[in-house]
PDB file of C-alpha atoms and ligand atoms in Angstrom:
ATOM      1  CA  MET Q 249     111.746 263.406 274.947  1.00 47.00           C
ATOM      2  CA  ASN Q 250     114.782 261.321 274.046  1.00 46.00           C
ATOM      3  CA  LYS Q 251     113.478 258.002 275.095  1.00 69.00           C
ATOM      4  CA  HIS Q 252     114.372 255.120 272.867  1.00 89.00           C
ATOM      5  CA  TYR Q 253     111.578 252.865 271.784  1.00 97.00           C
ATOM      6  CA  HIS Q 254     112.100 249.401 270.286  1.00 97.00           C
ATOM      7  CA  ASP Q 255     108.566 248.157 269.800  1.00 98.00           C
ATOM      8  CA  LEU Q 256     105.603 249.931 268.289  1.00 98.00           C
ATOM      9  CA  PHE Q 257     102.045 248.809 268.938  1.00 98.00           C
ATOM     10  CA  ILE Q 258      99.938 250.160 266.090  1.00 98.00           C
ATOM     11  CA  ASP Q 259      96.168 250.215 265.731  1.00 98.00           C
ATOM     12  CA  LEU Q 260      94.875 249.050 262.338  1.00 98.00           C
ATOM     13  CA  ASP Q 261      91.433 250.581 261.706  1.00 97.00           C
ATOM     14  CA  ASP Q 262      91.593 254.240 260.745  1.00 97.00           C
ATOM     15  CA  THR Q 263      95.201 254.520 261.848  1.00 98.00           C
ATOM     16  CA  LEU Q 264      96.744 252.622 258.902  1.00 98.00           C
ATOM     17  CA  TYR Q 265      93.824 251.011 257.112  1.00 98.00           C
ATOM     18  CA  ASP Q 266      91.290 253.573 255.873  1.00 97.00           C
ATOM     19  CA  THR Q 267      88.307 251.889 257.470  1.00 96.00           C
ATOM     20  CA  TYR Q 268      86.166 254.986 257.141  1.00 95.00           C
ATOM     21  CA  GLY Q 269      86.807 255.401 253.404  1.00 96.00           C
ATOM     22  CA  ASN Q 270      86.629 251.687 252.695  1.00 96.00           C
ATOM     23  CA  SER Q 271      83.425 251.286 254.696  1.00 96.00           C
ATOM     24  CA  MET Q 272      81.821 254.003 252.607  1.00 96.00           C
ATOM     25  CA  ILE Q 273      82.604 251.994 249.449  1.00 97.00           C
ATOM     26  CA  ALA Q 274      81.533 248.699 251.043  1.00 97.00           C
ATOM     27  CA  LEU Q 275      78.228 250.088 252.338  1.00 98.00           C
ATOM     28  CA  ARG Q 276      77.448 251.447 248.881  1.00 98.00           C
ATOM     29  CA  LYS Q 277      78.135 248.048 247.297  1.00 98.00           C
ATOM     30  CA  LEU Q 278      76.008 246.311 249.917  1.00 98.00           C
ATOM     31  CA  PHE Q 279      73.187 248.825 249.463  1.00 98.00           C
ATOM     32  CA  ASP Q 280      73.187 248.317 245.685  1.00 98.00           C
ATOM     33  CA  GLU Q 281      73.530 244.545 245.895  1.00 98.00           C
ATOM     34  CA  ARG Q 282      70.580 244.294 248.283  1.00 97.00           C
ATOM     35  CA  GLN Q 283      68.602 246.838 246.247  1.00 98.00           C
ATOM     36  CA  TRP Q 284      67.807 248.773 249.380  1.00 98.00           C
ATOM     37  CA  GLN Q 285      66.951 251.836 247.316  1.00 98.00           C
ATOM     38  CA  LYS Q 286      63.558 250.146 246.827  1.00 97.00           C
ATOM     39  CA  VAL Q 287      62.778 250.043 250.552  1.00 97.00           C
ATOM     40  CA  MET Q 288      64.873 252.819 252.149  1.00 98.00           C
ATOM     41  CA  PRO Q 289      64.765 256.632 251.841  1.00 98.00           C
ATOM     42  CA  SER Q 290      68.300 256.990 250.381  1.00 98.00           C
ATOM     43  CA  PHE Q 291      71.842 255.698 250.588  1.00 98.00           C
ATOM     44  CA  ASP Q 292      72.937 258.770 252.533  1.00 98.00           C
ATOM     45  CA  ALA Q 293      70.221 258.246 255.139  1.00 98.00           C
ATOM     46  CA  PHE Q 294      71.180 254.588 255.484  1.00 98.00           C
ATOM     47  CA  ARG Q 295      74.873 255.413 255.756  1.00 97.00           C
ATOM     48  CA  GLU Q 296      74.233 257.959 258.466  1.00 97.00           C
ATOM     49  CA  ALA Q 297      72.047 255.549 260.435  1.00 98.00           C
ATOM     50  CA  TYR Q 298      74.659 252.817 260.036  1.00 98.00           C
ATOM     51  CA  TYR Q 299      77.548 254.962 261.299  1.00 96.00           C
ATOM     52  CA  GLU Q 300      75.564 256.147 264.270  1.00 97.00           C
ATOM     53  CA  THR Q 301      74.763 252.585 265.357  1.00 98.00           C
ATOM     54  CA  ASN Q 302      78.181 251.254 264.429  1.00 96.00           C
ATOM     55  CA  HIS Q 303      79.956 253.816 266.582  1.00 94.00           C
ATOM     56  CA  GLU Q 304      77.697 253.007 269.519  1.00 97.00           C
ATOM     57  CA  VAL Q 305      78.062 249.233 269.326  1.00 97.00           C
ATOM     58  CA  TRP Q 306      81.859 249.329 268.960  1.00 93.00           C
ATOM     59  CA  GLU Q 307      82.119 251.546 272.060  1.00 93.00           C
ATOM     60  CA  LYS Q 308      79.968 249.080 273.985  1.00 96.00           C
ATOM     61  CA  TYR Q 309      82.001 246.155 272.679  1.00 93.00           C
ATOM     62  CA  ALA Q 310      85.331 247.784 273.635  1.00 90.00           C
ATOM     63  CA  HIS Q 311      84.054 248.230 277.179  1.00 91.00           C
ATOM     64  CA  GLY Q 312      82.706 244.685 277.431  1.00 92.00           C
ATOM     65  CA  LYS Q 313      79.057 245.774 277.605  1.00 96.00           C
ATOM     66  CA  ILE Q 314      78.040 243.606 274.644  1.00 97.00           C
ATOM     67  CA  ASP Q 315      79.631 240.555 273.040  1.00 95.00           C
ATOM     68  CA  ARG Q 316      80.799 239.986 269.481  1.00 94.00           C
ATOM     69  CA  ASP Q 317      77.606 238.223 268.362  1.00 96.00           C
ATOM     70  CA  THR Q 318      75.443 241.093 269.573  1.00 97.00           C
ATOM     71  CA  LEU Q 319      77.647 243.635 267.802  1.00 97.00           C
ATOM     72  CA  ILE Q 320      77.444 241.702 264.524  1.00 96.00           C
ATOM     73  CA  VAL Q 321      73.637 241.512 264.664  1.00 98.00           C
ATOM     74  CA  GLU Q 322      72.874 244.996 266.011  1.00 98.00           C
ATOM     75  CA  ARG Q 323      75.091 246.998 263.683  1.00 97.00           C
ATOM     76  CA  PHE Q 324      72.731 246.088 260.837  1.00 98.00           C
ATOM     77  CA  ARG Q 325      69.483 245.335 262.644  1.00 98.00           C
ATOM     78  CA  GLN Q 326      69.096 248.866 264.001  1.00 98.00           C
ATOM     79  CA  PRO Q 327      69.832 250.968 260.886  1.00 98.00           C
ATOM     80  CA  VAL Q 328      68.031 248.619 258.470  1.00 98.00           C
ATOM     81  CA  THR Q 329      64.930 248.444 260.692  1.00 98.00           C
ATOM     82  CA  LYS Q 330      64.942 252.213 261.098  1.00 98.00           C
ATOM     83  CA  MET Q 331      65.280 252.895 257.371  1.00 98.00           C
ATOM     84  CA  ILE Q 332      62.645 250.401 256.229  1.00 98.00           C
ATOM     85  CA  SER Q 333      60.231 251.576 258.944  1.00 98.00           C
ATOM     86  CA  GLN Q 334      60.668 255.162 257.748  1.00 97.00           C
ATOM     87  CA  CYS Q 335      59.353 254.045 254.374  1.00 97.00           C
ATOM     88  CA  GLY Q 336      56.533 252.110 255.989  1.00 97.00           C
ATOM     89  CA  GLY Q 337      57.923 248.741 254.881  1.00 97.00           C
ATOM     90  CA  ASP Q 338      57.716 245.321 256.478  1.00 97.00           C
ATOM     91  CA  THR Q 339      60.608 244.567 258.846  1.00 97.00           C
ATOM     92  CA  SER Q 340      59.462 241.166 260.102  1.00 97.00           C
ATOM     93  CA  PHE Q 341      62.081 239.356 257.984  1.00 97.00           C
ATOM     94  CA  ILE Q 342      64.930 240.955 259.953  1.00 98.00           C
ATOM     95  CA  SER Q 343      66.055 238.017 262.095  1.00 98.00           C
ATOM     96  CA  ASP Q 344      69.387 237.453 263.850  1.00 98.00           C
ATOM     97  CA  ALA Q 345      70.409 235.053 261.086  1.00 98.00           C
ATOM     98  CA  TRP Q 346      69.579 237.612 258.407  1.00 98.00           C
ATOM     99  CA  CYS Q 347      71.673 240.263 260.205  1.00 98.00           C
ATOM    100  CA  VAL Q 348      74.591 237.856 260.534  1.00 97.00           C
ATOM    101  CA  ALA Q 349      74.436 237.090 256.804  1.00 98.00           C
ATOM    102  CA  VAL Q 350      74.408 240.803 255.905  1.00 98.00           C
ATOM    103  CA  SER Q 351      77.220 241.487 258.356  1.00 96.00           C
ATOM    104  CA  ASP Q 352      79.315 238.634 256.941  1.00 95.00           C
ATOM    105  CA  ARG Q 353      78.804 239.921 253.428  1.00 96.00           C
ATOM    106  CA  TYR Q 354      79.756 243.425 254.516  1.00 96.00           C
ATOM    107  CA  GLY Q 355      82.929 242.083 256.190  1.00 93.00           C
ATOM    108  CA  ASP Q 356      83.692 240.201 253.027  1.00 93.00           C
ATOM    109  CA  ILE Q 357      83.322 243.306 250.840  1.00 95.00           C
ATOM    110  CA  ILE Q 358      85.190 245.768 253.064  1.00 93.00           C
ATOM    111  CA  SER Q 359      88.140 243.502 253.744  1.00 91.00           C
ATOM    112  CA  ARG Q 360      88.854 243.350 250.000  1.00 93.00           C
ATOM    113  CA  GLU Q 361      89.115 247.139 249.773  1.00 95.00           C
ATOM    114  CA  PRO Q 362      92.776 248.198 249.694  1.00 96.00           C
ATOM    115  CA  GLY Q 363      92.491 251.839 250.820  1.00 97.00           C
ATOM    116  CA  ILE Q 364      95.006 252.985 253.413  1.00 98.00           C
ATOM    117  CA  VAL Q 365      95.365 256.246 255.323  1.00 98.00           C
ATOM    118  CA  GLU Q 366      97.490 258.869 253.577  1.00 98.00           C
ATOM    119  CA  GLY Q 367     101.144 258.423 254.497  1.00 98.00           C
ATOM    120  CA  ALA Q 368     100.682 254.985 256.062  1.00 98.00           C
ATOM    121  CA  ARG Q 369     102.898 252.989 253.712  1.00 98.00           C
ATOM    122  CA  ASP Q 370     105.592 255.655 253.648  1.00 98.00           C
ATOM    123  CA  LEU Q 371     105.655 255.716 257.457  1.00 98.00           C
ATOM    124  CA  LEU Q 372     105.909 251.939 257.763  1.00 98.00           C
ATOM    125  CA  VAL Q 373     108.741 251.781 255.212  1.00 98.00           C
ATOM    126  CA  ASP Q 374     110.592 254.461 257.186  1.00 98.00           C
ATOM    127  CA  LEU Q 375     110.098 252.838 260.587  1.00 97.00           C
ATOM    128  CA  LYS Q 376     110.994 249.380 259.308  1.00 97.00           C
ATOM    129  CA  ALA Q 377     114.231 250.736 257.830  1.00 97.00           C
ATOM    130  CA  LYS Q 378     115.054 252.321 261.186  1.00 96.00           C
ATOM    131  CA  GLY Q 379     114.779 248.919 262.844  1.00 96.00           C
ATOM    132  CA  TYR Q 380     111.608 249.256 264.900  1.00 97.00           C
ATOM    133  CA  ARG Q 381     109.642 246.097 265.571  1.00 98.00           C
ATOM    134  CA  MET Q 382     106.001 246.702 264.740  1.00 98.00           C
ATOM    135  CA  HIS Q 383     102.914 244.923 265.983  1.00 98.00           C
ATOM    136  CA  ILE Q 384      99.253 245.380 265.077  1.00 98.00           C
ATOM    137  CA  CYS Q 385      97.063 245.860 268.155  1.00 98.00           C
ATOM    138  CA  SER Q 386      93.393 245.722 267.205  1.00 98.00           C
ATOM    139  CA  ASN Q 387      89.929 245.036 268.588  1.00 96.00           C
ATOM    140  CA  GLY Q 388      88.737 243.879 265.155  1.00 94.00           C
ATOM    141  CA  PHE Q 389      87.664 240.391 264.211  1.00 92.00           C
ATOM    142  CA  HIS Q 390      90.101 237.701 263.146  1.00 92.00           C
ATOM    143  CA  GLU Q 391      88.990 236.795 259.641  1.00 89.00           C
ATOM    144  CA  VAL Q 392      88.321 240.403 258.648  1.00 93.00           C
ATOM    145  CA  GLN Q 393      91.525 241.930 260.057  1.00 95.00           C
ATOM    146  CA  TYR Q 394      93.852 239.436 258.370  1.00 96.00           C
ATOM    147  CA  ARG Q 395      92.124 240.002 255.037  1.00 95.00           C
ATOM    148  CA  LYS Q 396      92.409 243.788 255.456  1.00 96.00           C
ATOM    149  CA  LEU Q 397      96.125 243.428 256.180  1.00 97.00           C
ATOM    150  CA  ARG Q 398      96.577 241.360 253.035  1.00 96.00           C
ATOM    151  CA  SER Q 399      94.454 243.437 250.663  1.00 95.00           C
ATOM    152  CA  SER Q 400      96.133 246.663 251.799  1.00 96.00           C
ATOM    153  CA  GLY Q 401      99.619 245.156 251.443  1.00 96.00           C
ATOM    154  CA  LEU Q 402     100.500 246.106 255.031  1.00 97.00           C
ATOM    155  CA  GLU Q 403     101.040 242.619 256.431  1.00 97.00           C
ATOM    156  CA  PRO Q 404     104.805 242.271 255.705  1.00 97.00           C
ATOM    157  CA  PHE Q 405     105.641 245.241 257.952  1.00 98.00           C
ATOM    158  CA  PHE Q 406     104.450 243.496 261.090  1.00 98.00           C
ATOM    159  CA  THR Q 407     106.182 241.032 263.377  1.00 97.00           C
ATOM    160  CA  THR Q 408     103.030 240.202 265.307  1.00 97.00           C
ATOM    161  CA  VAL Q 409      99.298 240.708 265.000  1.00 98.00           C
ATOM    162  CA  ILE Q 410      97.563 241.023 268.353  1.00 98.00           C
ATOM    163  CA  LEU Q 411      93.780 240.876 268.229  1.00 98.00           C
ATOM    164  CA  SER Q 412      91.552 241.272 271.245  1.00 96.00           C
ATOM    165  CA  GLU Q 413      89.915 237.946 270.423  1.00 94.00           C
ATOM    166  CA  ASP Q 414      93.272 236.263 271.077  1.00 95.00           C
ATOM    167  CA  ALA Q 415      94.085 238.446 274.061  1.00 96.00           C
ATOM    168  CA  GLY Q 416      90.770 237.620 275.748  1.00 95.00           C
ATOM    169  CA  ALA Q 417      90.286 241.346 276.440  1.00 96.00           C
ATOM    170  CA  ASN Q 418      89.664 244.448 274.344  1.00 96.00           C
ATOM    171  CA  LYS Q 419      91.571 247.695 274.248  1.00 97.00           C
ATOM    172  CA  PRO Q 420      91.398 249.818 276.444  1.00 97.00           C
ATOM    173  CA  ARG Q 421      91.688 247.115 279.111  1.00 97.00           C
ATOM    174  CA  LYS Q 422      95.114 246.713 280.709  1.00 98.00           C
ATOM    175  CA  ALA Q 423      94.825 242.943 280.190  1.00 98.00           C
ATOM    176  CA  PHE Q 424      94.967 243.523 276.423  1.00 98.00           C
ATOM    177  CA  PHE Q 425      98.208 245.483 276.648  1.00 98.00           C
ATOM    178  CA  ASP Q 426      99.743 243.041 279.154  1.00 98.00           C
ATOM    179  CA  TYR Q 427      98.944 240.205 276.767  1.00 98.00           C
ATOM    180  CA  ALA Q 428     100.480 242.143 273.848  1.00 98.00           C
ATOM    181  CA  LEU Q 429     103.689 242.786 275.815  1.00 98.00           C
ATOM    182  CA  GLU Q 430     103.955 239.151 276.789  1.00 98.00           C
ATOM    183  CA  LYS Q 431     103.207 237.852 273.304  1.00 98.00           C
ATOM    184  CA  THR Q 432     105.693 240.173 271.567  1.00 98.00           C
ATOM    185  CA  GLY Q 433     108.371 240.069 274.261  1.00 98.00           C
ATOM    186  CA  ALA Q 434     108.383 243.874 274.215  1.00 98.00           C
ATOM    187  CA  LYS Q 435     109.439 245.889 277.262  1.00 98.00           C
ATOM    188  CA  ARG Q 436     106.752 248.171 278.619  1.00 97.00           C
ATOM    189  CA  GLU Q 437     109.100 251.161 278.961  1.00 97.00           C
ATOM    190  CA  ALA Q 438     110.485 250.740 275.423  1.00 97.00           C
ATOM    191  CA  THR Q 439     107.085 250.387 273.751  1.00 98.00           C
ATOM    192  CA  LEU Q 440     104.986 253.064 272.109  1.00 98.00           C
ATOM    193  CA  MET Q 441     101.323 252.796 271.111  1.00 98.00           C
ATOM    194  CA  ILE Q 442     100.093 254.628 267.999  1.00 98.00           C
ATOM    195  CA  GLY Q 443      96.351 254.982 267.386  1.00 98.00           C
ATOM    196  CA  ASP Q 444      93.506 257.235 266.264  1.00 98.00           C
ATOM    197  CA  HIS Q 445      91.089 256.496 269.096  1.00 97.00           C
ATOM    198  CA  TYR Q 446      91.842 258.333 272.318  1.00 97.00           C
ATOM    199  CA  ASP Q 447      89.762 256.180 274.616  1.00 96.00           C
ATOM    200  CA  THR Q 448      90.698 252.690 273.433  1.00 97.00           C
ATOM    201  CA  ASP Q 449      94.225 253.154 272.043  1.00 98.00           C
ATOM    202  CA  ILE Q 450      95.706 256.040 273.954  1.00 98.00           C
ATOM    203  CA  ALA Q 451      94.092 256.099 277.407  1.00 98.00           C
ATOM    204  CA  GLY Q 452      94.298 252.299 277.386  1.00 98.00           C
ATOM    205  CA  ALA Q 453      98.036 252.290 276.704  1.00 98.00           C
ATOM    206  CA  LEU Q 454      98.757 255.093 279.180  1.00 98.00           C
ATOM    207  CA  HIS Q 455      96.893 253.291 281.950  1.00 98.00           C
ATOM    208  CA  ALA Q 456      98.951 250.206 281.157  1.00 98.00           C
ATOM    209  CA  GLY Q 457     102.171 252.229 281.565  1.00 98.00           C
ATOM    210  CA  ILE Q 458     102.871 252.436 277.822  1.00 98.00           C
ATOM    211  CA  ASP Q 459     103.685 255.738 276.088  1.00 98.00           C
ATOM    212  CA  ALA Q 460     101.437 256.810 273.236  1.00 98.00           C
ATOM    213  CA  ILE Q 461     101.087 258.895 270.097  1.00 98.00           C
ATOM    214  CA  LEU Q 462      97.584 260.085 269.322  1.00 98.00           C
ATOM    215  CA  PHE Q 463      97.063 260.281 265.571  1.00 98.00           C
ATOM    216  CA  ASN Q 464      94.446 263.017 265.778  1.00 98.00           C
ATOM    217  CA  ARG Q 465      92.649 262.047 262.590  1.00 96.00           C
ATOM    218  CA  TRP Q 466      89.282 263.217 263.909  1.00 94.00           C
ATOM    219  CA  GLN Q 467      90.616 266.524 265.224  1.00 95.00           C
ATOM    220  CA  ILE Q 468      89.437 266.141 268.773  1.00 96.00           C
ATOM    221  CA  ASP Q 469      90.265 268.821 271.335  1.00 96.00           C
ATOM    222  CA  VAL Q 470      93.502 267.527 272.816  1.00 96.00           C
ATOM    223  CA  LYS Q 471      93.792 270.138 275.543  1.00 95.00           C
ATOM    224  CA  ALA Q 472      90.889 268.540 277.386  1.00 91.00           C
ATOM    225  CA  LEU Q 473      92.422 265.060 277.450  1.00 96.00           C
ATOM    226  CA  ASP Q 474      93.382 263.453 280.716  1.00 96.00           C
ATOM    227  CA  PRO Q 475      95.721 261.629 280.791  1.00 97.00           C
ATOM    228  CA  GLN Q 476      97.730 263.433 278.129  1.00 97.00           C
ATOM    229  CA  PRO Q 477      99.517 261.386 275.466  1.00 98.00           C
ATOM    230  CA  GLN Q 478     103.273 261.928 275.080  1.00 97.00           C
ATOM    231  CA  TYR Q 479     102.744 262.999 271.462  1.00 98.00           C
ATOM    232  CA  VAL Q 480      99.924 264.184 269.214  1.00 98.00           C
ATOM    233  CA  VAL Q 481     100.209 264.287 265.422  1.00 98.00           C
ATOM    234  CA  ASN Q 482      97.760 265.409 262.763  1.00 98.00           C
ATOM    235  CA  HIS Q 483      99.409 263.538 259.905  1.00 98.00           C
ATOM    236  CA  LEU Q 484     101.164 260.154 259.963  1.00 98.00           C
ATOM    237  CA  SER Q 485     104.310 261.651 258.374  1.00 98.00           C
ATOM    238  CA  GLU Q 486     104.979 263.624 261.587  1.00 98.00           C
ATOM    239  CA  ILE Q 487     105.709 260.353 263.383  1.00 98.00           C
ATOM    240  CA  LYS Q 488     108.920 259.926 261.360  1.00 97.00           C
ATOM    241  CA  SER Q 489     110.564 262.788 263.226  1.00 96.00           C
ATOM    242  CA  ILE Q 490     109.349 261.599 266.637  1.00 96.00           C
ATOM    243  CA  LEU Q 491     110.985 258.229 266.041  1.00 96.00           C
ATOM    244  CA  PRO Q 492     114.590 258.698 264.918  1.00 93.00           C
TER     245      PRO Q 492
HETATM  246 MG1   MG B 130      91.312 252.891 265.117  1.00 65.80          MG
END
């Protein structure tokens, strides 16, 4: 494909910023700080329970099935309740306010972690030098996303930061992508979306008439995907040759 793209919409979490790696560090710090080893089976059990719930609530949030406040409360209420119950402990102190406080602290810890995905900086330097305009397109929360961009040193590469909270709609909704096009002044046919999540980033962009590169970080079976992205890469460095 010899199409020329001018604008790149790029997902932040787990496409550039190593959310998975950083969350592992942040959860460990939170676990130690709260001394949860006294009331939970183990850190590994907690981490597993957290990821399971976290994945579920973010999917629901992306599809508008729950709101932001519910996500913030539930992502800790469910795993913490489960873990403490397993040890026969008292869970009556777990209120909404308590969950919000834990969630805020977690957001505070993770957003200070600088870890980025392998090849992310090198790719951004390359694309910037080639003259592409780059925009963050993320469903993440305002205060956390801006801090992540700063602590990872990625902020200067971007012309615009589009967050679903500003767009009034989450990826994969077309309204999100329409808002991003309008806000950046990018042309739909000259824009390319890059992201690690097929459903929100890739299918969302394709349905909005925007071409897409799936960064197949989680090694999903791409043959089964419908619609098919224009490009699939396994490492960020491969994008340099797709975009001359
Ligand atoms: Mg992502």
